Structures are given as C-alpha cells and as structure tokens.
Tab-separated table of C-alpha atoms and ligand atoms in Angstrom:
chain	number	residue	atom	x	y	z
A	1	MET	CA	25.257	-60.814	-39.837
A	2	ASN	CA	23.738	-59.138	-37.138
A	3	LYS	CA	25.142	-56.843	-34.322
A	4	HIS	CA	25.738	-59.760	-31.953
A	5	ALA	CA	27.430	-62.039	-34.441
A	6	ALA	CA	29.500	-58.666	-35.410
A	7	ALA	CA	30.570	-58.163	-32.160
A	8	GLY	CA	31.395	-61.985	-31.771
A	9	LEU	CA	33.781	-61.739	-34.848
A	10	ALA	CA	35.833	-58.661	-33.267
A	11	ALA	CA	36.322	-60.721	-30.237
A	12	ALA	CA	37.329	-63.257	-32.265
A	13	LEU	CA	39.996	-60.930	-34.143
A	14	LEU	CA	41.114	-59.328	-30.975
A	15	CYS	CA	41.639	-62.710	-29.521
A	16	ALA	CA	44.130	-63.686	-32.058
A	17	LEU	CA	45.915	-60.345	-31.505
A	18	LEU	CA	46.516	-60.301	-27.522
A	19	PRO	CA	47.074	-62.807	-24.878
A	20	GLN	CA	44.060	-63.737	-23.365
A	21	ALA	CA	44.620	-62.989	-20.033
A	22	SER	CA	44.853	-58.776	-21.229
A	23	LEU	CA	41.254	-59.090	-22.629
A	24	PRO	CA	38.058	-58.378	-21.144
A	25	ALA	CA	34.950	-60.722	-21.759
A	26	PRO	CA	33.973	-59.851	-25.144
A	27	THR	CA	30.454	-58.834	-24.108
A	28	ASP	CA	31.985	-56.393	-21.970
A	29	PHE	CA	34.238	-55.279	-24.023
A	30	ALA	CA	31.421	-54.848	-26.719
A	31	ALA	CA	29.380	-53.239	-23.943
A	32	ALA	CA	32.110	-50.762	-23.134
A	33	THR	CA	32.826	-49.603	-26.835
A	34	ARG	CA	29.068	-48.927	-27.041
A	35	SER	CA	29.290	-46.800	-23.739
A	36	LEU	CA	32.357	-44.980	-24.896
A	37	ALA	CA	30.575	-44.596	-28.570
A	38	HIS	CA	27.883	-42.693	-26.732
A	39	ASP	CA	29.760	-40.597	-24.362
A	40	ILE	CA	31.979	-39.149	-27.114
A	41	PHE	CA	29.146	-38.515	-29.429
A	42	LYS	CA	27.259	-36.603	-26.707
A	43	GLN	CA	30.394	-34.948	-25.770
A	44	LEU	CA	30.447	-33.769	-29.540
A	45	ILE	CA	26.740	-32.795	-30.155
A	46	GLU	CA	26.673	-30.685	-26.781
A	47	ILE	CA	30.210	-28.345	-27.665
A	48	ASN	CA	28.669	-25.852	-30.388
A	49	THR	CA	30.602	-25.838	-33.965
A	50	THR	CA	28.910	-23.579	-35.556
A	51	ASP	CA	30.568	-20.940	-37.611
A	52	SER	CA	28.855	-17.902	-36.101
A	53	VAL	CA	29.451	-18.471	-32.124
A	54	GLY	CA	30.752	-22.281	-32.047
A	55	SER	CA	34.368	-23.689	-31.939
A	56	THR	CA	35.754	-26.456	-33.744
A	57	THR	CA	38.997	-26.362	-31.317
A	58	VAL	CA	37.031	-27.083	-28.058
A	59	ALA	CA	35.705	-29.949	-30.028
A	60	ALA	CA	39.270	-30.748	-31.684
A	61	GLN	CA	40.594	-30.649	-28.142
A	62	ALA	CA	38.525	-33.214	-26.450
A	63	MET	CA	38.908	-35.439	-29.208
A	64	ALA	CA	42.519	-35.400	-28.600
A	65	GLN	CA	42.263	-35.714	-24.951
A	66	ARG	CA	40.061	-38.712	-25.495
A	67	LEU	CA	43.199	-40.435	-27.703
A	68	LEU	CA	45.632	-39.308	-25.248
A	69	ASP	CA	43.690	-40.778	-22.617
A	70	ALA	CA	43.627	-44.010	-24.649
A	71	GLY	CA	47.162	-43.752	-24.728
A	72	PHE	CA	48.036	-42.415	-27.841
A	73	GLY	CA	51.277	-40.782	-28.277
A	74	LYS	CA	51.614	-37.023	-27.434
A	75	SER	CA	53.592	-36.532	-30.914
A	76	ASP	CA	50.708	-38.015	-33.077
A	77	VAL	CA	47.796	-36.158	-31.807
A	78	VAL	CA	48.169	-32.501	-32.231
A	79	VAL	CA	45.109	-29.573	-32.609
A	80	LEU	CA	46.141	-26.998	-34.944
A	81	GLY	CA	44.639	-24.229	-37.338
A	82	PRO	CA	44.323	-21.105	-38.467
A	83	ASN	CA	42.974	-19.020	-35.608
A	84	ASP	CA	41.550	-20.275	-32.088
A	85	ARG	CA	38.283	-21.003	-32.870
A	86	LYS	CA	38.913	-23.110	-35.916
A	87	GLY	CA	41.180	-25.988	-34.868
A	88	ASN	CA	41.456	-29.162	-36.328
A	89	MET	CA	42.473	-32.512	-34.684
A	90	VAL	CA	44.987	-34.950	-36.635
A	91	ALA	CA	46.057	-38.157	-35.148
A	92	ARG	CA	47.790	-40.834	-36.429
A	93	TYR	CA	47.496	-44.418	-35.546
A	94	ARG	CA	50.673	-46.166	-35.863
A	95	GLY	CA	50.778	-48.970	-37.985
A	96	LYS	CA	53.610	-51.673	-38.385
A	97	ALA	CA	57.295	-50.431	-38.132
A	98	GLY	CA	58.995	-50.379	-41.535
A	99	SER	CA	55.826	-50.588	-43.387
A	100	THR	CA	56.187	-49.419	-46.916
A	101	LEU	CA	52.525	-48.679	-47.458
A	102	LYS	CA	51.471	-45.261	-47.811
A	103	PRO	CA	48.914	-44.278	-45.017
A	104	ILE	CA	45.107	-44.158	-45.129
A	105	LEU	CA	43.475	-41.034	-44.001
A	106	ILE	CA	40.016	-40.304	-42.507
A	107	ILE	CA	38.578	-37.132	-42.779
A	108	ALA	CA	35.771	-35.604	-41.144
A	109	HIS	CA	34.401	-32.498	-40.322
A	110	LEU	CA	33.632	-30.933	-36.921
A	111	ASP	CA	31.497	-28.090	-37.421
A	112	VAL	CA	27.608	-28.004	-37.994
A	113	VAL	CA	25.316	-25.966	-39.271
A	114	GLU	CA	23.542	-23.296	-37.781
A	115	ALA	CA	20.519	-24.647	-34.879
A	116	ARG	CA	17.935	-22.162	-33.811
A	117	ARG	CA	16.230	-23.472	-30.646
A	118	GLU	CA	13.030	-21.824	-31.789
A	119	ASP	CA	12.628	-24.075	-34.803
A	120	TRP	CA	13.478	-27.487	-32.949
A	121	THR	CA	11.464	-29.601	-31.217
A	122	THR	CA	14.629	-30.035	-28.782
A	123	ASP	CA	17.627	-28.297	-27.729
A	124	PRO	CA	19.745	-28.795	-30.845
A	125	PHE	CA	22.977	-28.579	-28.574
A	126	GLN	CA	21.604	-31.129	-26.390
A	127	PHE	CA	21.838	-34.829	-26.891
A	128	VAL	CA	18.317	-36.178	-26.783
A	129	GLU	CA	17.845	-39.721	-26.880
A	130	LYS	CA	13.914	-39.944	-27.922
A	131	ASP	CA	11.875	-42.887	-29.868
A	132	GLY	CA	14.882	-44.773	-30.716
A	133	TYR	CA	16.870	-41.914	-32.487
A	134	TYR	CA	19.816	-39.576	-30.936
A	135	TYR	CA	18.371	-36.478	-31.634
A	136	GLY	CA	20.795	-32.946	-31.864
A	137	ARG	CA	22.461	-30.533	-34.698
A	138	GLY	CA	25.384	-33.028	-36.053
A	139	THR	CA	23.790	-36.357	-35.353
A	140	GLN	CA	23.720	-37.212	-39.244
A	141	ASP	CA	26.119	-34.192	-40.612
A	142	MET	CA	28.714	-35.730	-38.865
A	143	LYS	CA	29.607	-35.824	-35.484
A	144	ASP	CA	27.938	-39.101	-35.451
A	145	SER	CA	31.073	-40.217	-37.778
A	146	ASP	CA	33.372	-38.324	-35.560
A	147	ALA	CA	32.500	-40.178	-32.719
A	148	ILE	CA	32.642	-43.664	-34.448
A	149	ALA	CA	36.198	-42.891	-35.966
A	150	VAL	CA	37.178	-41.815	-32.119
A	151	ALA	CA	35.945	-44.747	-30.616
A	152	ASP	CA	36.801	-47.100	-33.293
A	153	PHE	CA	40.623	-45.642	-32.936
A	154	ILE	CA	40.321	-46.133	-29.221
A	155	ARG	CA	38.836	-49.562	-29.602
A	156	MET	CA	41.411	-50.929	-31.741
A	157	ARG	CA	44.287	-49.657	-29.808
A	158	LYS	CA	43.101	-51.056	-26.474
A	159	GLU	CA	42.868	-54.516	-28.517
A	160	GLY	CA	46.495	-53.659	-29.427
A	161	PHE	CA	45.514	-53.989	-33.200
A	162	VAL	CA	48.785	-52.997	-35.046
A	163	PRO	CA	47.349	-52.235	-39.034
A	164	ASP	CA	49.810	-52.901	-42.051
A	165	ARG	CA	50.255	-49.046	-42.283
A	166	ASP	CA	49.574	-45.813	-40.560
A	167	ILE	CA	45.807	-44.734	-40.315
A	168	ILE	CA	45.143	-40.850	-39.941
A	169	LEU	CA	42.371	-39.121	-38.699
A	170	ALA	CA	41.627	-35.957	-39.393
A	171	LEU	CA	38.613	-33.928	-37.535
A	172	THR	CA	38.419	-30.675	-39.452
A	173	ALA	CA	36.761	-27.123	-39.573
A	174	ASP	CA	34.514	-25.111	-41.748
A	175	GLU	CA	33.043	-27.858	-44.048
A	176	GLU	CA	29.657	-26.228	-44.040
A	177	GLY	CA	30.716	-22.822	-44.490
A	178	GLY	CA	33.180	-20.009	-43.041
A	179	LYS	CA	36.445	-18.638	-44.226
A	180	PHE	CA	39.011	-21.585	-42.684
A	181	ASN	CA	38.456	-24.780	-44.378
A	182	GLY	CA	40.198	-27.460	-42.175
A	183	VAL	CA	41.068	-29.966	-44.974
A	184	ASP	CA	42.209	-27.037	-47.122
A	185	TRP	CA	44.167	-25.491	-44.841
A	186	LEU	CA	45.929	-28.833	-43.792
A	187	LEU	CA	46.633	-29.739	-47.390
A	188	LYS	CA	48.446	-26.256	-47.951
A	189	ASN	CA	50.189	-25.862	-44.407
A	190	HIS	CA	51.028	-29.417	-43.259
A	191	ARG	CA	50.293	-31.684	-45.748
A	192	ASP	CA	53.473	-34.389	-44.197
A	193	LEU	CA	50.588	-34.943	-41.464
A	194	ILE	CA	47.955	-35.974	-43.748
A	195	ASP	CA	49.697	-37.529	-46.413
A	196	ALA	CA	47.794	-40.771	-47.769
A	197	ALA	CA	47.327	-43.215	-50.680
A	198	TYR	CA	43.431	-42.283	-50.396
A	199	ALA	CA	41.140	-40.593	-48.425
A	200	LEU	CA	37.791	-42.053	-46.495
A	201	ASN	CA	34.861	-39.331	-46.151
A	202	PRO	CA	32.454	-40.460	-43.962
A	203	ASP	CA	30.800	-37.296	-44.925
A	204	SER	CA	28.921	-38.997	-47.822
A	205	GLY	CA	27.609	-42.567	-48.737
A	206	THR	CA	25.277	-44.420	-46.694
A	207	VAL	CA	23.147	-47.529	-46.139
A	208	ARG	CA	19.812	-47.237	-47.401
A	209	THR	CA	17.736	-49.801	-45.594
A	210	ASP	CA	14.054	-48.211	-46.151
A	211	ARG	CA	13.774	-49.136	-49.593
A	212	PRO	CA	15.496	-52.174	-51.399
A	213	PRO	CA	18.585	-51.994	-49.113
A	214	ALA	CA	22.003	-51.085	-50.915
A	215	VAL	CA	25.165	-49.661	-49.315
A	216	GLU	CA	26.231	-46.478	-51.283
A	217	PHE	CA	29.188	-45.099	-51.577
A	218	GLU	CA	30.538	-41.808	-52.967
A	219	ALA	CA	32.774	-41.966	-55.952
A	220	ALA	CA	32.173	-38.841	-57.780
A	221	GLU	CA	30.687	-35.761	-56.634
A	222	LYS	CA	29.228	-32.376	-58.098
A	223	LEU	CA	30.754	-28.976	-57.949
A	224	TYR	CA	29.024	-26.330	-55.896
A	225	ALA	CA	28.644	-22.674	-57.704
A	226	ASP	CA	26.684	-19.738	-56.748
A	227	TYR	CA	26.091	-16.934	-59.543
A	228	GLN	CA	24.558	-13.506	-59.127
A	229	VAL	CA	21.937	-12.262	-61.649
A	230	LEU	CA	21.801	-8.664	-61.580
A	231	ALA	CA	19.492	-6.119	-63.128
A	232	THR	CA	19.633	-2.331	-63.069
A	233	SER	CA	17.240	0.202	-64.323
A	234	PRO	CA	16.898	3.912	-63.870
A	235	GLY	CA	13.972	3.534	-61.099
A	236	GLY	CA	11.153	6.497	-60.978
A	237	HIS	CA	7.694	6.962	-59.931
A	238	SER	CA	5.751	3.971	-59.876
A	239	SER	CA	2.570	5.656	-61.178
A	240	LEU	CA	4.572	5.947	-64.441
A	241	PRO	CA	5.610	2.632	-65.198
A	242	THR	CA	8.376	1.811	-68.003
A	243	PRO	CA	9.137	-1.694	-70.041
A	244	ASP	CA	12.964	-1.229	-68.657
A	245	ASN	CA	12.020	-2.732	-65.135
A	246	ALA	CA	15.061	-4.606	-63.374
A	247	ILE	CA	12.338	-6.888	-61.189
A	248	TYR	CA	10.927	-8.210	-64.896
A	249	HIS	CA	14.396	-8.568	-66.352
A	250	VAL	CA	15.578	-10.806	-63.679
A	251	ALA	CA	12.172	-12.555	-63.315
A	252	ASP	CA	12.214	-13.319	-67.034
A	253	ALA	CA	15.615	-14.778	-66.855
A	254	LEU	CA	14.606	-17.260	-63.988
A	255	ALA	CA	11.334	-18.125	-65.820
A	256	VAL	CA	13.604	-19.376	-68.717
A	257	LEU	CA	15.642	-21.050	-66.531
A	258	GLN	CA	13.006	-22.624	-64.759
A	259	LYS	CA	12.093	-24.376	-68.049
A	260	SER	CA	15.324	-25.142	-69.277
A	261	PRO	CA	16.927	-28.270	-67.692
A	262	PHE	CA	20.287	-29.047	-68.688
A	263	PRO	CA	21.115	-31.844	-71.017
A	264	PHE	CA	21.427	-35.209	-69.663
A	265	GLU	CA	24.852	-36.756	-69.100
A	266	LEU	CA	26.686	-39.724	-67.749
A	267	ASN	CA	30.319	-40.771	-66.397
A	268	ALA	CA	31.625	-44.055	-65.448
A	269	VAL	CA	30.062	-44.078	-61.798
A	270	THR	CA	26.631	-42.525	-62.399
A	271	ARG	CA	26.514	-45.216	-65.452
A	272	GLU	CA	27.535	-48.435	-62.938
A	273	TYR	CA	24.820	-46.514	-60.277
A	274	PHE	CA	21.604	-46.662	-62.755
A	275	LYS	CA	23.065	-50.102	-63.665
A	276	GLN	CA	23.007	-51.361	-60.331
A	277	MET	CA	19.943	-49.716	-59.254
A	278	ALA	CA	18.070	-51.257	-62.399
A	279	THR	CA	18.575	-54.279	-60.738
A	280	ILE	CA	17.260	-53.752	-57.561
A	281	GLU	CA	14.424	-51.439	-58.514
A	282	THR	CA	11.394	-52.822	-60.470
A	283	GLY	CA	8.650	-52.226	-63.192
A	284	GLN	CA	8.836	-49.047	-65.457
A	285	VAL	CA	11.775	-47.269	-63.022
A	286	ALA	CA	13.971	-50.449	-63.651
A	287	ALA	CA	13.304	-50.378	-67.097
A	288	ASP	CA	13.706	-46.472	-67.791
A	289	MET	CA	17.145	-47.192	-65.970
A	290	ARG	CA	18.552	-49.513	-68.666
A	291	ALA	CA	16.719	-47.186	-71.112
A	292	ILE	CA	18.945	-44.375	-70.299
A	293	LEU	CA	22.073	-46.313	-70.456
A	294	ASN	CA	21.168	-47.051	-74.158
A	295	THR	CA	23.025	-45.263	-77.198
A	296	PRO	CA	20.828	-43.234	-77.773
A	297	PRO	CA	19.139	-43.020	-74.366
A	298	ASP	CA	15.555	-42.528	-74.501
A	299	PRO	CA	13.995	-39.489	-73.765
A	300	ALA	CA	10.923	-40.464	-72.132
A	301	ALA	CA	12.779	-42.601	-69.814
A	302	ILE	CA	15.023	-39.587	-68.932
A	303	ALA	CA	11.988	-37.493	-68.108
A	304	ARG	CA	10.196	-40.006	-65.876
A	305	LEU	CA	13.289	-40.738	-64.089
A	306	SER	CA	13.863	-36.578	-63.612
A	307	ARG	CA	10.735	-36.432	-61.788
A	308	ASP	CA	13.005	-37.747	-58.790
A	309	PRO	CA	14.869	-34.982	-57.536
A	310	ALA	CA	17.895	-37.362	-56.583
A	311	TRP	CA	17.991	-39.163	-59.964
A	312	ASN	CA	17.372	-35.680	-62.041
A	313	SER	CA	20.483	-34.068	-60.283
A	314	THR	CA	22.443	-37.656	-60.730
A	315	MET	CA	21.803	-37.174	-64.298
A	316	ARG	CA	22.947	-33.280	-65.497
A	317	THR	CA	23.751	-30.042	-63.919
A	318	THR	CA	21.221	-28.478	-61.757
A	319	CYS	CA	20.978	-24.933	-61.324
A	320	VAL	CA	17.888	-22.931	-59.393
A	321	ALA	CA	17.323	-19.740	-57.900
A	322	THR	CA	17.487	-19.584	-54.318
A	323	MET	CA	17.272	-15.992	-53.086
A	324	PHE	CA	16.095	-12.694	-54.664
A	325	SER	CA	16.056	-9.081	-53.315
A	326	ALA	CA	14.816	-5.860	-55.394
A	327	GLY	CA	13.809	-2.841	-55.257
A	328	HIS	CA	13.633	0.044	-52.328
A	329	ALA	CA	10.266	1.239	-51.670
A	330	LEU	CA	6.193	0.185	-52.648
A	331	ASN	CA	5.543	3.091	-54.541
A	332	ALA	CA	8.790	3.365	-56.623
A	333	LEU	CA	10.297	1.885	-59.368
A	334	PRO	CA	13.298	-0.683	-58.884
A	335	GLN	CA	16.684	0.284	-59.433
A	336	ARG	CA	17.855	-3.089	-58.916
A	337	ALA	CA	17.205	-6.700	-58.727
A	338	ASP	CA	19.532	-9.731	-57.985
A	339	ALA	CA	18.881	-12.997	-57.905
A	340	ASN	CA	20.928	-16.029	-56.645
A	341	VAL	CA	21.494	-19.071	-58.822
A	342	ASN	CA	22.716	-21.857	-57.271
A	343	CYS	CA	24.333	-24.791	-59.321
A	344	ARG	CA	25.506	-28.372	-58.801
A	345	ILE	CA	27.298	-28.954	-61.632
A	346	PHE	CA	28.121	-32.425	-63.711
A	347	PRO	CA	32.063	-33.454	-63.067
A	348	GLY	CA	33.869	-32.622	-66.669
A	349	THR	CA	32.423	-28.737	-66.485
A	350	SER	CA	33.841	-25.719	-64.741
A	351	GLN	CA	32.188	-23.144	-62.821
A	352	GLU	CA	33.052	-20.220	-66.061
A	353	GLN	CA	31.501	-22.811	-68.583
A	354	ILE	CA	28.099	-23.020	-66.660
A	355	ARG	CA	28.356	-18.898	-66.251
A	356	LEU	CA	28.397	-18.893	-70.175
A	357	GLU	CA	25.778	-20.720	-70.764
A	358	LEU	CA	23.668	-18.860	-68.274
A	359	VAL	CA	24.468	-15.731	-70.092
A	360	LYS	CA	23.465	-17.505	-73.323
A	361	LEU	CA	20.608	-18.724	-72.236
A	362	PHE	CA	18.963	-15.874	-70.559
A	363	ASN	CA	20.110	-14.048	-73.831
A	364	ASP	CA	19.419	-10.406	-71.781
A	365	PRO	CA	22.299	-7.396	-72.229
A	366	LYS	CA	20.337	-5.917	-69.359
A	367	LEU	CA	21.393	-8.806	-67.487
A	368	SER	CA	25.061	-9.447	-65.484
A	369	VAL	CA	25.771	-12.723	-64.948
A	370	ARG	CA	28.894	-12.881	-61.861
A	371	THR	CA	29.964	-15.582	-59.706
A	372	ARG	CA	29.237	-15.720	-55.969
A	373	ASN	CA	31.601	-16.973	-53.498
A	374	SER	CA	30.730	-18.323	-50.336
A	375	ALA	CA	31.364	-15.199	-48.048
A	376	GLY	CA	29.126	-13.634	-50.689
A	377	GLU	CA	31.743	-11.646	-52.663
A	378	VAL	CA	30.785	-11.532	-56.356
A	379	ALA	CA	33.415	-11.452	-59.272
A	380	ALA	CA	33.074	-10.740	-63.123
A	381	GLU	CA	34.244	-14.441	-64.141
A	382	GLY	CA	34.393	-18.102	-62.853
A	383	THR	CA	37.282	-20.122	-61.971
A	384	ASP	CA	38.432	-23.205	-64.003
A	385	ARG	CA	37.830	-25.180	-61.038
A	386	LYS	CA	35.999	-28.278	-62.135
A	387	ALA	CA	34.330	-31.097	-59.676
A	388	MET	CA	36.831	-33.697	-58.246
A	389	ALA	CA	37.925	-36.586	-60.642
A	390	PRO	CA	35.850	-39.474	-59.923
A	391	ALA	CA	37.699	-42.111	-58.009
A	392	PRO	CA	38.968	-45.208	-59.407
A	393	LEU	CA	37.463	-48.102	-57.871
A	394	SER	CA	40.251	-49.529	-56.609
A	395	ASP	CA	40.460	-53.562	-55.937
A	396	ASP	CA	41.419	-52.901	-52.267
A	397	VAL	CA	38.941	-50.492	-50.799
A	398	MET	CA	36.274	-52.486	-53.423
A	399	HIS	CA	36.854	-55.810	-51.769
A	400	ALA	CA	37.150	-54.556	-48.084
A	401	LEU	CA	33.952	-52.559	-48.778
A	402	ARG	CA	32.043	-55.597	-50.267
A	403	SER	CA	33.076	-58.073	-47.508
A	404	VAL	CA	32.427	-55.807	-44.616
A	405	SER	CA	28.910	-54.997	-46.259
A	406	ALA	CA	28.164	-58.364	-46.722
A	407	LYS	CA	28.556	-59.525	-43.362
A	408	LEU	CA	26.332	-56.343	-41.896
A	409	TRP	CA	23.848	-56.102	-44.463
A	410	PRO	CA	23.676	-59.376	-46.072
A	411	GLY	CA	22.454	-59.082	-49.616
A	412	ALA	CA	22.439	-55.488	-50.419
A	413	PRO	CA	24.527	-54.236	-53.143
A	414	VAL	CA	27.420	-51.864	-53.132
A	415	ILE	CA	26.703	-49.273	-55.717
A	416	PRO	CA	28.948	-46.400	-56.074
A	417	ILE	CA	27.269	-43.112	-56.253
A	418	MET	CA	27.769	-39.436	-57.575
A	419	GLU	CA	27.222	-37.292	-55.016
A	420	VAL	CA	24.951	-33.966	-56.057
A	421	GLY	CA	26.093	-32.490	-52.701
A	422	ALA	CA	29.836	-31.398	-52.283
A	423	SER	CA	32.147	-32.544	-49.312
A	424	ASP	CA	35.787	-32.033	-48.641
A	425	SER	CA	36.469	-34.764	-51.039
A	426	VAL	CA	37.263	-31.755	-53.465
A	427	TYR	CA	40.157	-30.896	-51.567
A	428	THR	CA	42.042	-34.267	-50.965
A	429	SER	CA	40.998	-35.589	-54.733
A	430	ASN	CA	42.168	-32.282	-56.158
A	431	ALA	CA	45.652	-32.903	-54.484
A	432	GLY	CA	46.004	-36.127	-55.628
A	433	ILE	CA	44.482	-38.262	-53.034
A	434	PRO	CA	41.892	-40.313	-54.340
A	435	SER	CA	38.668	-39.940	-51.770
A	436	TYR	CA	35.832	-42.120	-51.051
A	437	GLY	CA	33.001	-41.178	-49.347
A	438	ILE	CA	32.203	-44.356	-46.649
A	439	CYS	CA	29.674	-44.330	-44.144
A	440	GLY	CA	27.934	-46.985	-42.399
A	441	VAL	CA	25.444	-45.403	-40.660
A	442	ALA	CA	22.084	-46.639	-42.321
A	443	ILE	CA	19.813	-43.378	-43.127
A	444	ASP	CA	16.165	-43.781	-44.509
A	445	ARG	CA	15.457	-41.745	-47.821
A	446	ASP	CA	12.737	-39.772	-46.246
A	447	ASP	CA	14.751	-39.210	-43.120
A	448	GLU	CA	17.468	-37.048	-44.160
A	449	ARG	CA	17.579	-34.155	-41.809
A	450	ALA	CA	21.168	-32.826	-42.169
A	451	HIS	CA	21.185	-28.911	-41.893
A	452	GLY	CA	17.487	-29.212	-41.087
A	453	LYS	CA	15.502	-29.239	-37.831
A	454	ASP	CA	15.398	-32.054	-35.591
A	455	GLU	CA	18.333	-33.297	-36.874
A	456	ARG	CA	18.473	-37.207	-35.784
A	457	VAL	CA	19.486	-40.744	-36.039
A	458	ALA	CA	18.369	-44.265	-35.219
A	459	ILE	CA	20.331	-45.343	-32.667
A	460	ASP	CA	20.551	-49.174	-34.030
A	461	SER	CA	22.095	-47.289	-36.979
A	462	TYR	CA	24.643	-45.394	-35.487
A	463	TYR	CA	25.932	-48.574	-33.297
A	464	LYS	CA	25.908	-50.351	-36.685
A	465	GLY	CA	28.227	-47.716	-38.121
A	466	LEU	CA	30.507	-48.146	-35.631
A	467	GLU	CA	30.562	-51.631	-35.807
A	468	PHE	CA	30.868	-50.673	-39.545
A	469	TYR	CA	34.356	-48.927	-39.795
A	470	TYR	CA	36.068	-50.901	-37.025
A	471	LEU	CA	35.663	-53.767	-39.120
A	472	PHE	CA	36.024	-51.687	-42.628
A	473	LEU	CA	39.492	-50.425	-41.070
A	474	LYS	CA	40.631	-53.330	-40.155
A	475	ALA	CA	39.845	-55.139	-43.644
A	476	LEU	CA	41.702	-52.106	-45.162
A	477	THR	CA	45.067	-52.560	-43.163
A	478	THR	CA	45.383	-56.329	-42.272
A	479	ALA	CA	47.058	-58.334	-45.093
A	480	ALA	CA	44.793	-61.387	-45.498
A	481	GLY	CA	42.234	-58.271	-46.154
B	1	ZN	ZN1	28.672	-32.680	-43.933
C-alpha cells in the first residue's frame, strides 16, 4: 500500500470511531499530522541531548508539554530522573476502562552521541532539510522514532481512539553512555509506571529497501563488553632493548586475536534469519545460507559469509582491538601497554566466560586481561550477565507486524534479527518484559550513519515510519487486530 492509500485507511479507521462532524477532512488530517511530526522532529534535533553538555530533561519536558497540550491528563504525563540533566518522560495513553490486558510499553532514548560541528557538513544540532533528507544528530538514532511516537500518540488521541489496553511511552536518558541509563533507572525506581506485557523498542529493527526489501525486527541481541589487555615491563634506556617489552606482549596478543575468530553459533532467531534471507538472496550467497543451517554446517560457506561484517557478527562472538596506549618517551623502553578489546558476545555466554577465553587464547602470563566498564573503571573479573534472552515470536506481535508490513511494503518478508550492537532492550528483557526492536523507518544498508557524521534520514522514510507505528499500535490494541 502506498502512503496515500495508508492515509485513506487511517481516515476510514477514524471515521468508524468518531462522529463525522468532529473530524477534519482526511487529507487535512494527514497533512496536519505530517506537519506536527515535522515540528516535533525539528524541536528534538535542536535540543542538545549529549551526555557532555546536553540535557534529556529539556527534551523530556518539551515532549511532555506537547502531550499535555494535546489533552493528555496531567497525572498521565510525568518527567522524572536521578538529576536535573538526565530526565525521562513517561506518558500513559489510557486504554478501555477495566481492561485486564497488561499495557504495552514503548521505550525510546532521547540522548544522542556527541557530534562536532567541524566534522559535519551541516550543524549537527540544526534540523536541515536537503536533497530529500533530514540531517542532524539523532535523525537515525533515534529522535526520528521519539518524534514519531509522540506524534502518533497525539494523532490517535485527536481521533478519539481508545486502545484495548494502556500504551506507555518512555522517552529516556543515557542509552548511548553516561551513568544514568533511563530504562534501568525507571525499572529500579518506578517499575509500576512502565510495567508491561512486552516492550517495543524502535532503537533497532529497520526496513531495508535497497536490496531485496525486508522488514527486519530485533528479537535477540548480543552483549557488549570491554576488556583491558595490559602488560607492564621494567623499562629503561631504548639503546638497550630487552625481550620483555610491554608493547610486544600486547601487540602479540592482538595479532593472535585478529587471526582467531570465535566459533560459529546459531540460535532460534539467527537460524530463522538465515532461513528467510536464503529465500530473498540468490546464487552462492543463498546456497551458503542454506549450507550453514545443515548439520554439520559447511565450513567453506561460513568462511564466505563471514566476509560480510554484519553476517560475520551474526554468526559468532566478535572481539576487536579498539584502542591502544603505550610508552612514555620516544627514547625509553615502555613500562606499560594497554589495549582495549571490545567484544559483542553471542547470547548464552557471559562477560566473564569471554574474559577467560581471551586469557587462554593469549596464553601469556605477562598479560593481565580485565574487564572495563563504560566509565573506564577496570575490574579483575567480569560479571555473569549474559545478553538478553531471545524474545518469543508471539502470535499477537507477529500478526500485527506482518499485516501492517504487508500494507506498507507489499511482498517484503518480515525477518527476525539478532542485533549485533546493544540497546536498552537488555534492561526490559532482563526484568522479565519480552522486548522487540521494531522500527518502520527505512534505512539503506549502505547509509547507516548512526553515531557518525552527517547523520540523516530520507524524508519519505520518516513519514512512512510515522504511518507504520500509527497502524501498528492500532493493530496491536484493537480486538479485531
Ligand atoms: Zn540508539
């Protein structure tokens, strides 16, 4: 279904819900929603929400005000957080009175990664429209989805739509870093405000339109972990080298790491992913995808697919050197070398288990391998924490997702993925709230600019994503589905 047809359907739905007289004409309504979504998106991009100097509180308050202005009750919209700069907004869209169904929760982070003006073509904190794209920090990750959720809440409310259960929207702090992760904080301090049957997190999942089109949603994700690989040596004058050199110890270990991929693994989600991808890929790639699902899997097929970084990371734990610092003078033997190894751990294995694997792999008693947290603090041992448990592919969610996707992207398969990065879903999932990464904003595979420079989203994709969440939330919360 194209956008105009989708707008027509929306108009049909709302006609069934409200007396005709209170409605603007459908085209006006679509235009008004589009204009509202534009203004909210612009407002969010232009509020700096970086950890260094920004404030998620300012953004949270602005979104709360939007909802209050649209008629949401004061007690249903709150801004709260651990300090002045790390506020979160929680809004409750009331469902049918007396509903026994547990609410649906949407989590979406307000904070963005740092962006320097001199690195960008445009000002990252100005909302710029250019060549069919919206530019600005957060246009992909993830102020697009924050704005879409708020605009759709307002649109549904203006139509008088009453869902069959409450829908909760939590816009949160510190997903990208910082010490006050909003989802974690809300779960620990205000669980009642956000408790739900399941969570939707538009931070992951996407629609691919460049290659064989596909609607990808996250049902599993890897665990993020950093390790410090450290060596110390006596040092001395560089004219008198000795074999015990901290830099060589660490460099040798990193060279071993580079040549030692972790073993191939599959789980229910990645198995389904490759099974479905094999039907839309062609030739050798499709054959390889089928071959890795065999028992035993074909090693040559694994090797070929591993050349694609995304598929490689979907098939195994990955660890890679990301930082290195060593030495103290040009003409002195080093006394210390310190590398950071960043790992993305396959579900089922803990941070500590991978630390022990690295110790075994390096096999050098001169090295210490310790874990490092996001604040840079090192600890001798890792935790037993594992990645989020893969979410069940429940009928309710799958049915709504498939039917809405079929309307907006006819013929595109709906494919579960394991996110190779990490999101706040780990908190909701570990708190017993199954979590799905679902986002209707299409991004080309080669135009991933999240965290990078000149971040942008195609204007058409943004408005289609707006339509997607509107239809999806309605499908999830309407008895007829
Ligand atoms: Zn994000």
